[in-house]
Amino acid sequence: MKATNTVEYAIRGVLYLAEQPDGRKVLLSEIAEIQDVPKNFLGKIFQMLVKAQILRSYKGSNGGFILNRPKNEITVRMIIEAVEGPLYLNRCLVRKGECCNDVSCRMHRVWQEAQKSLLSTLDRYTVEDLVQSPDTGRSAHANAK
C-alpha cells in the first residue's frame, strides 16, 4: 500500500484543524496556504471528510472547517477510508479485484494476517495521538504500547 497525495493532504489538513483552539473555524485557503496544498484539490478532499462526518463545514462570513468529533475519536484509518474507500493490502492473485479471502488461496493466511495487522495499527492511532508529540512522531499513547 502506498499513501496517495489525497491521503497525505487529508491527514495534514485534519491535523492542522486538530491543532487549532476548540471551536476555531479555519478557512480552506488558510489550510491550503499553510500546508502548501492546492486549494481546489484540498476542497474536494475536505468535501469527502465532511461527508464521512470527520469534519464540519460552515458557510458565510464566519465560515470554515472544524473537526466534527473529538480528536481521540478520529482514527487514521477513518481518514484514509473517507478519501480512498476501504483498504485492501492486496489484489487477488487468482481473480480480478481485491482478495476474496478464499481459503484455497495459498497466500490467504499471509494476506489475512497482514491485512488485520495494517487495519489494527491504523485503528490504534488517533488524531489526538498524532498531534500530541510532533517532534518524535510518537505520542505517549504509542510509547505505552
Coordinates of N, CA and C in Angstrom, one line a residue:
M1 N 0.8 -1.2 0.0 CA 0.0 0.0 0.0 C 0.9 1.2 0.0
K2 N 0.6 2.2 -0.9 CA 1.3 3.4 -0.9 C 0.3 4.5 -0.7
A3 N 0.7 5.4 0.3 CA -0.2 6.6 0.6 C -0.2 7.5 -0.6
T4 N -1.4 7.9 -1.1 CA -1.5 8.8 -2.2 C -1.4 10.3 -1.7
N5 N -1.3 11.2 -2.6 CA -1.4 12.6 -2.2 C -2.7 13.0 -1.5
T6 N -3.8 12.3 -2.0 CA -5.1 12.6 -1.4 C -5.0 12.2 0.1
V7 N -4.5 11.0 0.4 CA -4.4 10.6 1.8 C -3.5 11.6 2.6
E8 N -2.3 11.9 2.0 CA -1.4 12.8 2.7 C -2.0 14.1 3.0
Y9 N -2.7 14.7 2.0 CA -3.3 16.0 2.2 C -4.5 16.0 3.2
A10 N -5.2 14.9 3.2 CA -6.3 14.7 4.1 C -5.8 14.7 5.6
I11 N -4.8 13.9 5.8 CA -4.2 13.8 7.1 C -3.6 15.1 7.6
R12 N -2.9 15.7 6.7 CA -2.3 17.0 7.1 C -3.3 18.1 7.4
G13 N -4.4 18.1 6.6 CA -5.5 19.1 6.8 C -6.2 18.8 8.2
V14 N -6.5 17.5 8.4 CA -7.2 17.2 9.7 C -6.3 17.5 10.9
L15 N -5.0 17.2 10.8 CA -4.1 17.5 11.9 C -4.0 19.0 12.1
Y16 N -4.0 19.8 11.0 CA -3.9 21.3 11.2 C -5.1 21.8 11.9
L17 N -6.3 21.2 11.6 CA -7.5 21.6 12.3 C -7.5 21.2 13.8
A18 N -6.9 20.0 14.0 CA -6.8 19.5 15.4 C -5.9 20.3 16.3
E19 N -5.0 21.1 15.7 CA -4.1 21.9 16.4 C -4.7 23.3 16.8
Q20 N -5.8 23.6 16.2 CA -6.5 24.9 16.5 C -7.2 24.9 17.8
P21 N -7.4 26.1 18.4 CA -8.2 26.2 19.6 C -9.6 25.6 19.3
D22 N -10.2 25.0 20.3 CA -11.6 24.5 20.2 C -12.5 25.5 19.6
G23 N -13.3 25.1 18.6 CA -14.3 25.9 18.0 C -13.8 26.9 17.0
R24 N -12.5 27.0 16.8 CA -12.0 28.0 15.7 C -12.2 27.4 14.4
K25 N -13.0 28.1 13.6 CA -13.3 27.7 12.2 C -12.1 28.2 11.3
V26 N -11.6 27.3 10.5 CA -10.5 27.7 9.7 C -10.9 27.7 8.2
L27 N -10.5 28.7 7.5 CA -10.8 28.8 6.0 C -10.0 27.8 5.3
L28 N -10.5 27.3 4.2 CA -9.8 26.4 3.4 C -8.6 27.0 2.8
S29 N -8.6 28.3 2.4 CA -7.5 29.0 1.9 C -6.3 29.1 2.9
E30 N -6.6 29.2 4.2 CA -5.6 29.2 5.2 C -4.9 27.9 5.3
I31 N -5.7 26.8 5.3 CA -5.1 25.5 5.4 C -4.2 25.2 4.2
A32 N -4.8 25.5 3.0 CA -4.1 25.2 1.8 C -2.7 26.0 1.7
E33 N -2.7 27.2 2.1 CA -1.5 28.0 2.1 C -0.5 27.5 3.1
I34 N -0.9 27.3 4.3 CA 0.0 26.8 5.4 C 0.6 25.4 5.1
Q35 N -0.3 24.6 4.5 CA 0.1 23.2 4.3 C 0.7 23.0 2.9
D36 N 0.7 24.1 2.1 CA 1.3 24.1 0.7 C 0.6 23.0 -0.1
V37 N -0.7 23.1 -0.2 CA -1.5 22.1 -0.9 C -2.4 22.9 -1.8
P38 N -2.7 22.4 -3.0 CA -3.6 23.1 -4.0 C -5.0 23.2 -3.4
K39 N -5.5 24.5 -3.3 CA -6.7 24.8 -2.7 C -7.9 24.0 -3.2
N40 N -8.0 23.9 -4.6 CA -9.2 23.2 -5.2 C -9.1 21.7 -4.8
F41 N -7.9 21.1 -4.9 CA -7.8 19.7 -4.5 C -8.1 19.5 -3.1
L42 N -7.6 20.3 -2.2 CA -8.0 20.2 -0.8 C -9.5 20.4 -0.5
G43 N -10.1 21.3 -1.3 CA -11.5 21.4 -1.2 C -12.3 20.1 -1.5
K44 N -11.9 19.4 -2.5 CA -12.5 18.1 -2.9 C -12.3 17.1 -1.8
I45 N -11.1 17.1 -1.2 CA -10.8 16.2 -0.1 C -11.6 16.5 1.1
F46 N -11.7 17.8 1.4 CA -12.5 18.2 2.6 C -14.0 17.9 2.4
Q47 N -14.5 17.9 1.2 CA -15.9 17.5 0.9 C -16.1 16.1 1.3
M48 N -15.1 15.2 1.0 CA -15.2 13.8 1.4 C -15.1 13.6 2.9
L49 N -14.3 14.4 3.6 CA -14.2 14.3 5.0 C -15.4 14.8 5.7
V50 N -16.1 15.8 5.1 CA -17.4 16.3 5.7 C -18.4 15.2 5.5
K51 N -18.5 14.6 4.3 CA -19.4 13.5 4.0 C -19.2 12.3 5.0
A52 N -18.0 12.1 5.4 CA -17.7 11.0 6.3 C -17.9 11.4 7.8
Q53 N -18.3 12.6 8.0 CA -18.6 13.2 9.3 C -17.3 13.4 10.2
I54 N -16.2 13.5 9.5 CA -14.9 13.8 10.2 C -14.8 15.3 10.4
L55 N -15.2 16.0 9.4 CA -15.1 17.5 9.5 C -16.6 18.0 9.4
R56 N -16.7 19.3 9.9 CA -17.9 20.0 9.7 C -17.6 21.3 9.0
S57 N -18.4 21.7 8.0 CA -18.1 22.9 7.3 C -19.2 24.0 7.6
Y58 N -18.8 25.2 7.6 CA -19.7 26.3 7.8 C -19.6 27.3 6.7
K59 N -20.7 27.8 6.2 CA -20.7 28.7 5.1 C -20.8 30.1 5.6
G60 N -20.5 31.1 4.8 CA -20.7 32.5 5.1 C -19.5 33.2 5.7
S61 N -19.7 34.4 6.2 CA -18.6 35.2 6.6 C -17.9 34.7 7.8
N62 N -18.6 33.9 8.6 CA -17.9 33.2 9.8 C -17.7 31.7 9.4
G63 N -17.6 31.4 8.2 CA -17.4 30.0 7.8 C -16.1 29.5 7.9
G64 N -16.0 28.2 7.6 CA -14.7 27.5 7.7 C -14.9 26.0 8.0
F65 N -13.9 25.4 8.5 CA -13.9 24.0 8.8 C -13.5 23.8 10.3
I66 N -14.1 22.8 10.9 CA -13.7 22.4 12.2 C -13.8 20.8 12.3
L67 N -13.2 20.2 13.3 CA -13.4 18.8 13.4 C -14.8 18.6 13.9
N68 N -15.4 17.5 13.4 CA -16.8 17.2 13.7 C -17.0 16.3 14.9
R69 N -15.8 15.8 15.4 CA -15.9 14.9 16.6 C -14.6 15.1 17.4
P70 N -14.5 14.6 18.6 CA -13.3 14.8 19.4 C -12.0 14.1 18.7
K71 N -10.9 14.7 18.9 CA -9.6 14.2 18.3 C -9.3 12.8 18.6
N72 N -9.7 12.3 19.8 CA -9.4 11.0 20.2 C -10.4 10.0 19.6
E73 N -11.4 10.4 18.9 CA -12.3 9.5 18.2 C -12.1 9.4 16.7
I74 N -11.1 10.2 16.2 CA -10.8 10.1 14.7 C -9.6 9.3 14.6
T75 N -9.7 8.2 13.9 CA -8.5 7.3 13.7 C -7.9 7.6 12.3
V76 N -6.7 7.2 12.2 CA -6.0 7.4 10.9 C -6.8 6.5 9.8
R77 N -7.2 5.4 10.2 CA -8.0 4.6 9.3 C -9.2 5.3 8.8
M78 N -9.9 6.0 9.7 CA -11.2 6.7 9.3 C -10.9 7.7 8.2
I79 N -9.8 8.4 8.4 CA -9.4 9.5 7.5 C -9.1 8.9 6.1
I80 N -8.2 7.8 6.1 CA -7.8 7.2 4.9 C -9.0 6.6 4.1
E81 N -9.9 5.9 4.8 CA -11.0 5.3 4.2 C -12.1 6.3 3.7
A82 N -12.1 7.5 4.4 CA -13.0 8.6 3.9 C -12.6 9.1 2.6
V83 N -11.4 9.1 2.2 CA -10.9 9.7 1.0 C -10.5 8.6 -0.1
E84 N -10.3 7.4 0.4 CA -9.8 6.3 -0.6 C -10.8 5.1 -0.6
G85 N -11.7 5.0 0.3 CA -12.6 3.9 0.3 C -11.9 2.8 1.2
P86 N -12.5 1.6 1.2 CA -12.0 0.5 2.1 C -10.5 0.1 1.7
L87 N -9.7 -0.2 2.7 CA -8.3 -0.5 2.5 C -8.2 -2.0 2.2
Y88 N -7.5 -2.3 1.1 CA -7.1 -3.7 0.8 C -5.6 -3.7 0.6
L89 N -4.9 -4.6 1.3 CA -3.5 -4.7 1.1 C -3.1 -5.3 -0.2
N90 N -3.9 -6.2 -0.7 CA -3.5 -6.9 -1.9 C -4.7 -7.1 -2.9
R91 N -4.3 -7.3 -4.1 CA -5.3 -7.7 -5.1 C -5.2 -9.2 -5.2
C92 N -6.3 -9.8 -5.6 CA -6.4 -11.3 -5.7 C -5.4 -11.8 -6.7
L93 N -4.7 -12.8 -6.4 CA -3.7 -13.4 -7.3 C -4.4 -14.3 -8.4
V94 N -5.6 -14.7 -8.1 CA -6.4 -15.6 -8.9 C -7.5 -14.9 -9.8
R95 N -8.2 -14.1 -9.1 CA -9.3 -13.4 -9.7 C -9.1 -11.9 -9.8
K96 N -9.9 -11.2 -10.6 CA -9.8 -9.7 -10.7 C -10.4 -9.1 -9.4
G97 N -9.7 -8.0 -8.9 CA -10.2 -7.3 -7.7 C -9.5 -7.7 -6.5
E98 N -10.1 -7.2 -5.3 CA -9.4 -7.4 -4.1 C -9.5 -8.9 -3.7
C99 N -8.7 -9.3 -2.8 CA -8.6 -10.7 -2.3 C -10.0 -11.1 -1.8
C100 N -10.5 -12.2 -2.2 CA -11.8 -12.7 -1.7 C -11.6 -13.5 -0.4
N101 N -10.3 -13.7 0.0 CA -10.0 -14.4 1.3 C -10.5 -15.9 1.2
D102 N -10.4 -16.4 0.0 CA -10.7 -17.8 -0.3 C -9.7 -18.7 0.4
V103 N -10.1 -19.6 1.2 CA -9.1 -20.4 2.0 C -8.3 -21.3 1.1
S104 N -8.8 -21.5 -0.2 CA -8.0 -22.3 -1.1 C -6.8 -21.6 -1.7
C105 N -6.7 -20.3 -1.5 CA -5.6 -19.5 -1.9 C -4.4 -19.8 -1.1
R106 N -3.3 -20.0 -1.7 CA -2.0 -20.3 -0.9 C -1.5 -19.2 -0.1
M107 N -1.9 -18.0 -0.5 CA -1.4 -16.8 0.2 C -2.5 -16.3 1.2
H108 N -3.6 -17.0 1.3 CA -4.7 -16.5 2.1 C -4.3 -16.1 3.5
R109 N -3.6 -17.0 4.2 CA -3.2 -16.8 5.6 C -2.3 -15.6 5.7
V110 N -1.3 -15.5 4.8 CA -0.4 -14.4 4.9 C -1.1 -13.0 4.7
W111 N -1.9 -12.9 3.6 CA -2.6 -11.7 3.3 C -3.6 -11.3 4.4
Q112 N -4.3 -12.3 5.0 CA -5.3 -12.1 6.0 C -4.6 -11.5 7.3
E113 N -3.4 -12.1 7.6 CA -2.7 -11.6 8.8 C -2.2 -10.2 8.6
A114 N -1.6 -10.0 7.4 CA -1.1 -8.7 7.1 C -2.2 -7.6 7.1
Q115 N -3.3 -8.0 6.5 CA -4.5 -7.0 6.5 C -4.9 -6.7 7.9
K116 N -5.1 -7.7 8.7 CA -5.5 -7.5 10.1 C -4.5 -6.6 10.8
S117 N -3.3 -6.8 10.6 CA -2.2 -6.0 11.3 C -2.3 -4.5 10.8
L118 N -2.4 -4.3 9.5 CA -2.5 -3.0 9.0 C -3.7 -2.2 9.6
L119 N -4.9 -2.8 9.5 CA -6.1 -2.2 10.0 C -6.0 -1.9 11.5
S120 N -5.5 -2.9 12.2 CA -5.3 -2.7 13.7 C -4.4 -1.5 14.0
T121 N -3.3 -1.4 13.3 CA -2.4 -0.3 13.5 C -3.1 1.1 13.2
L122 N -3.8 1.1 12.0 CA -4.4 2.4 11.6 C -5.6 2.7 12.5
D123 N -6.2 1.7 13.1 CA -7.3 2.0 14.1 C -6.8 2.4 15.4
R124 N -5.6 2.0 15.8 CA -5.0 2.3 17.1 C -4.6 3.8 17.2
Y125 N -4.1 4.4 16.1 CA -3.7 5.8 16.2 C -4.8 6.8 15.9
T126 N -4.9 7.7 16.8 CA -5.9 8.8 16.6 C -5.3 10.1 16.2
V127 N -6.1 11.0 15.8 CA -5.6 12.4 15.6 C -5.0 13.0 16.8
E128 N -5.6 12.7 18.0 CA -5.0 13.2 19.2 C -3.6 12.6 19.4
D129 N -3.4 11.4 19.1 CA -2.0 10.8 19.3 C -1.0 11.5 18.4
L130 N -1.5 11.8 17.2 CA -0.5 12.4 16.2 C -0.2 13.9 16.5
V131 N -1.1 14.6 17.2 CA -0.8 16.0 17.5 C -0.1 16.2 18.8
Q132 N -0.1 15.1 19.7 CA 0.5 15.2 21.0 C 2.0 15.4 20.9
S133 N 2.6 14.7 20.0 CA 4.1 14.6 20.0 C 4.7 14.8 18.6
P134 N 4.6 16.0 18.1 CA 5.0 16.3 16.7 C 6.5 16.1 16.5
D135 N 7.4 16.3 17.5 CA 8.8 16.2 17.3 C 9.3 14.8 17.1
T136 N 8.7 13.8 17.8 CA 9.1 12.4 17.6 C 8.2 11.6 16.7
G137 N 7.0 12.1 16.5 CA 6.1 11.4 15.6 C 5.4 10.3 16.4
R138 N 5.7 10.2 17.8 CA 5.1 9.2 18.6 C 4.5 9.8 19.8
S139 N 3.4 9.4 20.2 CA 2.8 10.0 21.4 C 3.0 9.2 22.6
A140 N 2.6 9.7 23.7 CA 2.6 8.9 24.9 C 1.8 7.6 24.8
H141 N 0.7 7.7 24.0 CA -0.1 6.5 23.7 C 0.7 5.5 23.0
A142 N 1.4 5.8 22.0 CA 2.1 4.9 21.2 C 3.3 4.3 22.0
N143 N 4.0 5.1 22.8 CA 5.1 4.7 23.6 C 4.7 3.7 24.7
A144 N 3.4 3.8 25.1 CA 3.0 2.9 26.2 C 2.7 1.5 25.7
K145 N 2.6 1.3 24.4 CA 2.3 0.0 23.8 C 3.5 -0.9 23.8

